[in-house]
Amino acid sequence: MGHDTAEWVFVAIVIAVLCYVGVDSWMIQKEVEDVPADAEIIKVTGQQWYWSFEHPNGTKEVNTLHLKVNHAYKFEIYSRDVMHSFNIPDWVVFEDAVPGHTNHAWFAPNEVGTYPIQCREYCGLLHYNMRGSLVVEPNT
Amino acid sequence: MKTTLIAISIIAVLGVALVSQIHFAHAQLSQTTSAKQYLNLRAEVWNEFFRMTTAAFTVGAIVSGTMIWLVWRFRESNPKNKSPTKWEHLEDPTAGSYEEEGH
Amino acid sequence: MVLELQKPRPVWQIMFSTHHTDVGYLYLVFGITFLFMGGVLAMIIRTHLFFPGQNVLVSDSATFNRIFTVHGLTMLFLFALPVANGIGNILVPIMVRYKDMAYPKLNAIAFWMNPVGAALLWLGFADTTWVSYAPYSIIRAPGPAADMFIFGMKILGISSILSSINFVVTVLKCKHPDLPLRRVPLFAWSMLTVSLMTIVAMPTYAAALIMMLTDRLGLSGFFNPFAGGDPIAYLHLFWFTFHPEVYIFLLPAIGMMYEIIPRFSRKPLYSQASGVFAFVMLGIIGFASWGHHMYSTGMDFTTKVVFMIGTLAAVPASGMHVFNFLATMWGGRIRFAAPMKFAVGGIALFFSAGAGGVLNSAMPLDFISHGTYWVVGHMHLFLIGTIGFGFVAMIYYMFPYVTGRMYNEKWASAHFVLMFWGTVQTFFTQHLLGLEGMPRRVYDYPTDFTSWTQLNQISTVGAWLIGASFVIFLASLIYYSAKGKPANMDDPWGIGGKYYYPVSAKNPHGGHSGY
Ligand code: HEM
Ligand SMILES: [Cu+2]
Ligand SMILES: [Cu+2]
């Protein structure tokens, strides 16, 4: 077996694995970026060092967000000062809040419960404590 | 020849493992969307994570297995390695290269 | 030029010298000093995070934020770059058979900018994080710390461009005419590649720093959304420089492994051509992936896909290095002296870091990993696992060359075992912490999640092991450079032949058959 063949085989395997990673990610990302048409819009605003929320009916909340189970929600994410990152780890909701930009994330919780909300982009003094909670309530 | 066979079988194993995974991903996607109204976002992402870690650990097991074997087999204290390599008569055994020796 | 400690010279003779080995020693002493200063900060960070909700060592988040910022800056710009430059200074001219660097005075100037930059970073002690994202760094980061950070980075950036120009000219123009470029040893190739990359990448960041400064002064609003600017522009400029820069930190360590692995395997390198090819490939494709740091900033699908492909495209080149190392060991008769232990440990960690990196490039996984301790774990597998191990290997390898004496193999083994174990324990655990959702750059974490506390404690104990290993390292370096057994300068490890640097340095015109 030629001296180079082994290396070419190795490189081919690596490239095959990378193609697999790329195709799989492409498929999944395409899926998860597809926001359901009936998603309710929640405005999320990050500022040093708390989160505020606005429901479509105008109700405002600070740090604690109440949502209904088995509904789709689309977050419109804003920042009032520096960069933050809106994150609900248990629901894999994650997108930066960038001043001057409007970013989006969505999810459809299918389990009732209370889940932590946190900031995942450094934003200064109390970044570590920029925490809130999500309460998913039963449908009435 | 032997090496080619080994290489081909590794590719085959990897191929089978990975292709079947894509299949599972599809099956699972169609299932989640038909059974429920909304895509289960966190399940999709975590499932991808587990597929990727499977791939990473498979490749990792091969590479680190090879490394451990290399270290064990070619350490100079291995009785099989008593006789000097063919390069050791040189003033600098790392001099020269495979290419030049027409290996 | 060798046997420094056996024929002592007054310190000022080294300090005012422009000779490449002297400048190299200065870089090495400087870099190793800051390795320990950055290391002390790391120990403070990890010890503080041992207990949630407690004020161990650090009692306010302002100080904590400054500590991890300066830790990052120190390790990257005052340890990784200077040590690479130091070893490059000593070895590259020898490897291309030239009497010195191309521009000796420029070389000394480039070095002496480092202490100035270091003083600005350490006296300022900024809290911007090492990435200093706008608009925090513009509208909120307290001065004068943040301004001193800007000037410090500016000076270090210029220094790094100057030394890069020097390396490029030394290798391309001053190399001995009998030595074809493709036969130049791979360590010199790694320095050539990273120097070219620096020259392309660094000016962008230099510009961004000036823009950040004028923004801070209120003269402009490039990155300030409240003055019509866009923070995302800063992120692009920053990562256009610093994604390539992560390869700039990395490749010299890979080059050092290329020097060590064939030597202790008593065998020629598997393929010089493949090593050169992989360096050049990475040097080019490394510029196609910066956006993978910005998946979550609101990037659209197509852009994400482009940057994901750019990132994945850089992977085969790294894989080729691993293959080359393993194929070189195959069929050798390997002496596991300290340099070889660290080099092989480094390959293992390099591989696991790379596997984690492939996961990072997968766009959807960014939801899970970005901004969490996963990233801290991942990057340290490169930073400590590959760069740290590669550099330590090379420092042990050059120890006889610099001091004329031998280190003690037993203590070096103890250093290796502790450092390897500690690295795995600290940073593999941090991957799990990230998956559990713990953000990075946090002063404290809630007591509600037991798994966070447990994983943090495991990680901290690992960090202490690394710390202990470096105490052994420092003590060995000092003690054995004065009291070690005199080394056999033809062949310090008794692996046969006459190959070591004094031989090649004394016979620069072909006496050394290896080059
Ligand atoms: C004993 C070894 C080390 C330990 C225990 C350690 C620990 C840490 C920890 C815990 C953080 C995260 C701080 C946070 O997010 O709250 C961190 C950040 C960082 N470390 Fe290290 N580190 C070590 C060595 C190194 C080395 C060798 C380098 C580079 C060559 C390095 C570069 C960085 C960088 C760039 C950051 C990011 C700073 C930032 O977030 O702005 N570290 N380190
Ligand atoms: Cu924050
Ligand atoms: Cu990058």
Tab-separated table of N, CA and C in Angstrom, chain C residues 101-195:
chain	number	residue	atom	x	y	z
C	101	MET	N	17.857	36.993	13.014
C	101	MET	CA	16.614	37.344	12.343
C	101	MET	C	16.945	38.367	11.254
C	102	ALA	N	16.011	38.552	10.315
C	102	ALA	CA	16.296	39.459	9.209
C	102	ALA	C	16.564	40.884	9.698
C	103	TYR	N	15.745	41.361	10.647
C	103	TYR	CA	15.910	42.735	11.148
C	103	TYR	C	16.110	42.699	12.657
C	104	PRO	N	17.349	42.555	13.109
C	104	PRO	CA	17.575	42.364	14.549
C	104	PRO	C	17.042	43.516	15.412
C	105	LYS	N	17.192	44.750	14.953
C	105	LYS	CA	16.745	45.866	15.804
C	105	LYS	C	15.227	45.876	15.908
C	106	LEU	N	14.572	45.640	14.783
C	106	LEU	CA	13.117	45.571	14.779
C	106	LEU	C	12.640	44.475	15.732
C	107	ASN	N	13.421	43.399	15.745
C	107	ASN	CA	13.101	42.270	16.598
C	107	ASN	C	13.112	42.692	18.061
C	108	ALA	N	14.175	43.400	18.457
C	108	ALA	CA	14.271	43.840	19.847
C	108	ALA	C	13.167	44.851	20.157
C	109	ILE	N	12.892	45.730	19.200
C	109	ILE	CA	11.820	46.718	19.429
C	109	ILE	C	10.493	46.002	19.637
C	110	ALA	N	10.223	45.013	18.772
C	110	ALA	CA	8.968	44.282	18.902
C	110	ALA	C	8.878	43.651	20.281
C	111	PHE	N	9.990	43.086	20.760
C	111	PHE	CA	9.905	42.507	22.102
C	111	PHE	C	9.616	43.570	23.146
C	112	TRP	N	10.349	44.693	23.088
C	112	TRP	CA	10.244	45.670	24.185
C	112	TRP	C	8.926	46.413	24.199
C	113	MET	N	8.107	46.219	23.139
C	113	MET	CA	6.754	46.768	23.233
C	113	MET	C	5.897	45.911	24.167
C	114	ASN	N	6.274	44.658	24.326
C	114	ASN	CA	5.460	43.762	25.150
C	114	ASN	C	5.345	44.188	26.610
C	115	PRO	N	6.473	44.508	27.277
C	115	PRO	CA	6.331	44.944	28.673
C	115	PRO	C	5.441	46.179	28.809
C	116	VAL	N	5.488	47.067	27.816
C	116	VAL	CA	4.653	48.265	27.897
C	116	VAL	C	3.177	47.878	27.813
C	117	GLY	N	2.862	47.040	26.811
C	117	GLY	CA	1.479	46.565	26.683
C	117	GLY	C	1.027	45.836	27.939
C	118	ALA	N	1.916	44.988	28.476
C	118	ALA	CA	1.579	44.217	29.671
C	118	ALA	C	1.284	45.150	30.836
C	119	ALA	N	2.101	46.190	30.980
C	119	ALA	CA	1.886	47.122	32.091
C	119	ALA	C	0.524	47.785	31.954
C	120	LEU	N	0.156	48.166	30.729
C	120	LEU	CA	-1.144	48.816	30.553
C	120	LEU	C	-2.284	47.851	30.908
C	121	LEU	N	-2.161	46.603	30.457
C	121	LEU	CA	-3.230	45.650	30.755
C	121	LEU	C	-3.342	45.389	32.252
C	122	TRP	N	-2.197	45.219	32.902
C	122	TRP	CA	-2.260	44.834	34.324
C	122	TRP	C	-2.557	46.009	35.231
C	123	LEU	N	-2.057	47.202	34.884
C	123	LEU	CA	-2.343	48.347	35.750
C	123	LEU	C	-3.781	48.812	35.552
C	124	GLY	N	-4.279	48.649	34.312
C	124	GLY	CA	-5.671	49.025	34.066
C	124	GLY	C	-6.631	48.026	34.681
C	125	PHE	N	-6.375	46.728	34.480
C	125	PHE	CA	-7.211	45.654	35.007
C	125	PHE	C	-8.670	45.839	34.587
C	126	ALA	N	-8.890	45.809	33.282
C	126	ALA	CA	-10.216	46.104	32.744
C	126	ALA	C	-11.206	44.973	33.006
C	127	ASP	N	-12.492	45.290	32.816
C	127	ASP	CA	-13.531	44.279	33.031
C	127	ASP	C	-14.325	44.037	31.752
C	128	THR	N	-13.702	44.286	30.590
C	128	THR	CA	-14.437	44.224	29.332
C	128	THR	C	-14.624	42.816	28.808
C	129	THR	N	-14.058	41.800	29.427
C	129	THR	CA	-13.810	40.455	28.893
C	129	THR	C	-12.779	40.577	27.771
C	130	TRP	N	-12.138	39.463	27.443
C	130	TRP	CA	-11.076	39.617	26.446
C	130	TRP	C	-11.629	39.991	25.082
C	131	VAL	N	-12.932	39.655	24.821
C	131	VAL	CA	-13.503	40.012	23.523
C	131	VAL	C	-14.022	41.448	23.498
C	132	SER	N	-14.226	42.030	24.650
C	132	SER	CA	-14.647	43.431	24.807
C	132	SER	C	-15.718	43.846	23.802
C	133	TYR	N	-16.845	43.123	23.840
C	133	TYR	CA	-17.930	43.422	22.915
C	133	TYR	C	-18.469	44.840	23.109
C	134	ALA	N	-18.744	45.493	21.966
C	134	ALA	CA	-19.511	46.728	22.001
C	134	ALA	C	-20.974	46.320	22.179
C	135	PRO	N	-21.823	47.148	22.744
C	135	PRO	CA	-21.519	48.482	23.263
C	135	PRO	C	-21.070	48.500	24.724
C	136	TYR	N	-20.970	47.299	25.382
C	136	TYR	CA	-20.545	47.362	26.789
C	136	TYR	C	-19.222	48.095	26.917
C	137	SER	N	-18.254	47.715	26.050
C	137	SER	CA	-16.924	48.290	26.169
C	137	SER	C	-16.919	49.781	25.857
C	138	ILE	N	-17.995	50.267	25.237
C	138	ILE	CA	-18.029	51.682	24.870
C	138	ILE	C	-18.848	52.502	25.850
C	139	ILE	N	-20.045	52.023	26.165
C	139	ILE	CA	-20.907	52.891	26.972
C	139	ILE	C	-20.883	52.538	28.456
C	140	ARG	N	-20.408	51.355	28.830
C	140	ARG	CA	-20.503	50.996	30.242
C	140	ARG	C	-19.166	50.685	30.908
C	141	ALA	N	-18.209	50.167	30.162
C	141	ALA	CA	-16.967	49.740	30.820
C	141	ALA	C	-16.270	50.935	31.450
C	142	PRO	N	-15.937	50.846	32.747
C	142	PRO	CA	-15.337	51.984	33.416
C	142	PRO	C	-13.929	52.286	32.902
C	143	GLY	N	-13.632	53.572	32.724
C	143	GLY	CA	-12.274	54.013	32.446
C	143	GLY	C	-11.607	54.292	33.762
C	144	PRO	N	-10.301	54.511	33.812
C	144	PRO	CA	-9.394	54.439	32.671
C	144	PRO	C	-9.023	53.014	32.290
C	145	ALA	N	-9.571	52.018	33.054
C	145	ALA	CA	-9.170	50.641	32.788
C	145	ALA	C	-9.389	50.273	31.318
C	146	ALA	N	-10.607	50.582	30.805
C	146	ALA	CA	-10.920	50.153	29.445
C	146	ALA	C	-10.049	50.884	28.429
C	147	ASP	N	-9.713	52.140	28.717
C	147	ASP	CA	-8.850	52.872	27.779
C	147	ASP	C	-7.424	52.323	27.803
C	148	MET	N	-6.983	51.955	29.008
C	148	MET	CA	-5.646	51.366	29.095
C	148	MET	C	-5.616	50.027	28.379
C	149	PHE	N	-6.737	49.298	28.477
C	149	PHE	CA	-6.848	48.035	27.735
C	149	PHE	C	-6.692	48.298	26.231
C	150	ILE	N	-7.377	49.349	25.729
C	150	ILE	CA	-7.300	49.629	24.293
C	150	ILE	C	-5.857	49.936	23.886
C	151	PHE	N	-5.205	50.792	24.663
C	151	PHE	CA	-3.831	51.141	24.297
C	151	PHE	C	-2.890	49.943	24.455
C	152	GLY	N	-3.111	49.167	25.505
C	152	GLY	CA	-2.274	47.980	25.708
C	152	GLY	C	-2.386	47.027	24.539
C	153	MET	N	-3.630	46.745	24.121
C	153	MET	CA	-3.837	45.813	23.013
C	153	MET	C	-3.277	46.379	21.718
C	154	LYS	N	-3.405	47.676	21.569
C	154	LYS	CA	-2.881	48.343	20.377
C	154	LYS	C	-1.373	48.093	20.272
C	155	ILE	N	-0.683	48.321	21.385
C	155	ILE	CA	0.771	48.163	21.378
C	155	ILE	C	1.144	46.696	21.131
C	156	LEU	N	0.431	45.779	21.805
C	156	LEU	CA	0.735	44.367	21.593
C	156	LEU	C	0.450	43.963	20.148
C	157	GLY	N	-0.603	44.540	19.570
C	157	GLY	CA	-0.936	44.219	18.181
C	157	GLY	C	0.156	44.686	17.232
C	158	ILE	N	0.648	45.908	17.445
C	158	ILE	CA	1.711	46.408	16.570
C	158	ILE	C	2.956	45.529	16.732
C	159	SER	N	3.267	45.207	17.986
C	159	SER	CA	4.430	44.360	18.231
C	159	SER	C	4.293	43.050	17.471
C	160	SER	N	3.081	42.496	17.487
C	160	SER	CA	2.931	41.193	16.856
C	160	SER	C	3.031	41.317	15.335
C	161	ILE	N	2.580	42.448	14.765
C	161	ILE	CA	2.760	42.644	13.320
C	161	ILE	C	4.246	42.787	12.985
C	162	LEU	N	4.966	43.570	13.810
C	162	LEU	CA	6.392	43.764	13.526
C	162	LEU	C	7.146	42.440	13.578
C	163	SER	N	6.882	41.642	14.630
C	163	SER	CA	7.648	40.406	14.708
C	163	SER	C	7.239	39.460	13.587
C	164	SER	N	5.971	39.550	13.144
C	164	SER	CA	5.554	38.688	12.042
C	164	SER	C	6.291	39.032	10.758
C	165	ILE	N	6.406	40.343	10.483
C	165	ILE	CA	7.146	40.759	9.283
C	165	ILE	C	8.555	40.180	9.338
C	166	ASN	N	9.146	40.260	10.512
C	166	ASN	CA	10.497	39.751	10.696
C	166	ASN	C	10.597	38.257	10.380
C	167	PHE	N	9.649	37.478	10.887
C	167	PHE	CA	9.699	36.031	10.633
C	167	PHE	C	9.510	35.734	9.152
C	168	VAL	N	8.571	36.463	8.533
C	168	VAL	CA	8.311	36.190	7.117
C	168	VAL	C	9.572	36.457	6.296
C	169	VAL	N	10.206	37.617	6.540
C	169	VAL	CA	11.396	37.941	5.753
C	169	VAL	C	12.527	36.971	6.066
C	170	THR	N	12.661	36.609	7.355
C	170	THR	CA	13.737	35.679	7.711
C	170	THR	C	13.587	34.362	6.962
C	171	VAL	N	12.379	33.832	6.956
C	171	VAL	CA	12.218	32.522	6.331
C	171	VAL	C	12.288	32.641	4.809
C	172	LEU	N	11.590	33.616	4.245
C	172	LEU	CA	11.503	33.630	2.784
C	172	LEU	C	12.749	34.213	2.129
C	173	LYS	N	13.370	35.218	2.767
C	173	LYS	CA	14.455	35.907	2.086
C	173	LYS	C	15.835	35.504	2.590
C	174	CYS	N	15.933	35.144	3.873
C	174	CYS	CA	17.268	34.910	4.432
C	174	CYS	C	17.624	33.436	4.504
C	175	LYS	N	16.729	32.583	4.130
C	175	LYS	CA	17.016	31.159	4.204
C	175	LYS	C	18.199	30.826	3.290
C	176	HIS	N	18.981	29.824	3.702
C	176	HIS	CA	20.156	29.448	2.934
C	176	HIS	C	19.742	28.995	1.540
C	177	PRO	N	20.455	29.455	0.508
C	177	PRO	CA	20.032	29.122	-0.866
C	177	PRO	C	20.006	27.619	-1.139
C	178	ASP	N	20.805	26.846	-0.388
C	178	ASP	CA	20.789	25.400	-0.622
C	178	ASP	C	19.555	24.720	-0.038
C	179	LEU	N	18.797	25.480	0.705
C	179	LEU	CA	17.693	24.870	1.435
C	179	LEU	C	16.382	25.233	0.749
C	180	PRO	N	15.777	24.272	0.040
C	180	PRO	CA	14.502	24.610	-0.611
C	180	PRO	C	13.421	24.849	0.439
C	181	LEU	N	12.487	25.700	0.099
C	181	LEU	CA	11.462	26.082	1.068
C	181	LEU	C	10.719	24.861	1.598
C	182	ARG	N	10.482	23.888	0.717
C	182	ARG	CA	9.692	22.740	1.182
C	182	ARG	C	10.455	21.864	2.168
C	183	ARG	N	11.789	22.054	2.270
C	183	ARG	CA	12.555	21.284	3.235
C	183	ARG	C	12.764	22.043	4.542
C	184	VAL	N	12.301	23.253	4.606
C	184	VAL	CA	12.416	24.013	5.860
C	184	VAL	C	11.656	23.257	6.948
C	185	PRO	N	12.267	23.062	8.128
C	185	PRO	CA	11.596	22.271	9.165
C	185	PRO	C	10.214	22.824	9.517
C	186	LEU	N	9.333	21.916	9.929
C	186	LEU	CA	7.940	22.310	10.077
C	186	LEU	C	7.710	23.333	11.175
C	187	PHE	N	8.577	23.383	12.180
C	187	PHE	CA	8.368	24.439	13.180
C	187	PHE	C	8.533	25.808	12.524
C	188	ALA	N	9.559	25.945	11.678
C	188	ALA	CA	9.744	27.220	10.984
C	188	ALA	C	8.566	27.489	10.044
C	189	TRP	N	8.056	26.427	9.427
C	189	TRP	CA	6.859	26.591	8.595
C	189	TRP	C	5.679	27.091	9.416
C	190	SER	N	5.535	26.569	10.644
C	190	SER	CA	4.410	27.017	11.457
C	190	SER	C	4.572	28.494	11.783
C	191	MET	N	5.798	28.928	12.081
C	191	MET	CA	6.001	30.353	12.378
C	191	MET	C	5.751	31.196	11.127
C	192	LEU	N	6.159	30.681	9.980
C	192	LEU	CA	5.902	31.422	8.736
C	192	LEU	C	4.397	31.575	8.506
C	193	THR	N	3.677	30.464	8.677
C	193	THR	CA	2.227	30.518	8.444
C	193	THR	C	1.551	31.506	9.390
C	194	VAL	N	1.864	31.391	10.693
C	194	VAL	CA	1.145	32.263	11.620
C	194	VAL	C	1.572	33.712	11.408
C	195	SER	N	2.787	33.955	10.939
C	195	SER	CA	3.195	35.340	10.708
C	195	SER	C	2.422	35.932	9.536
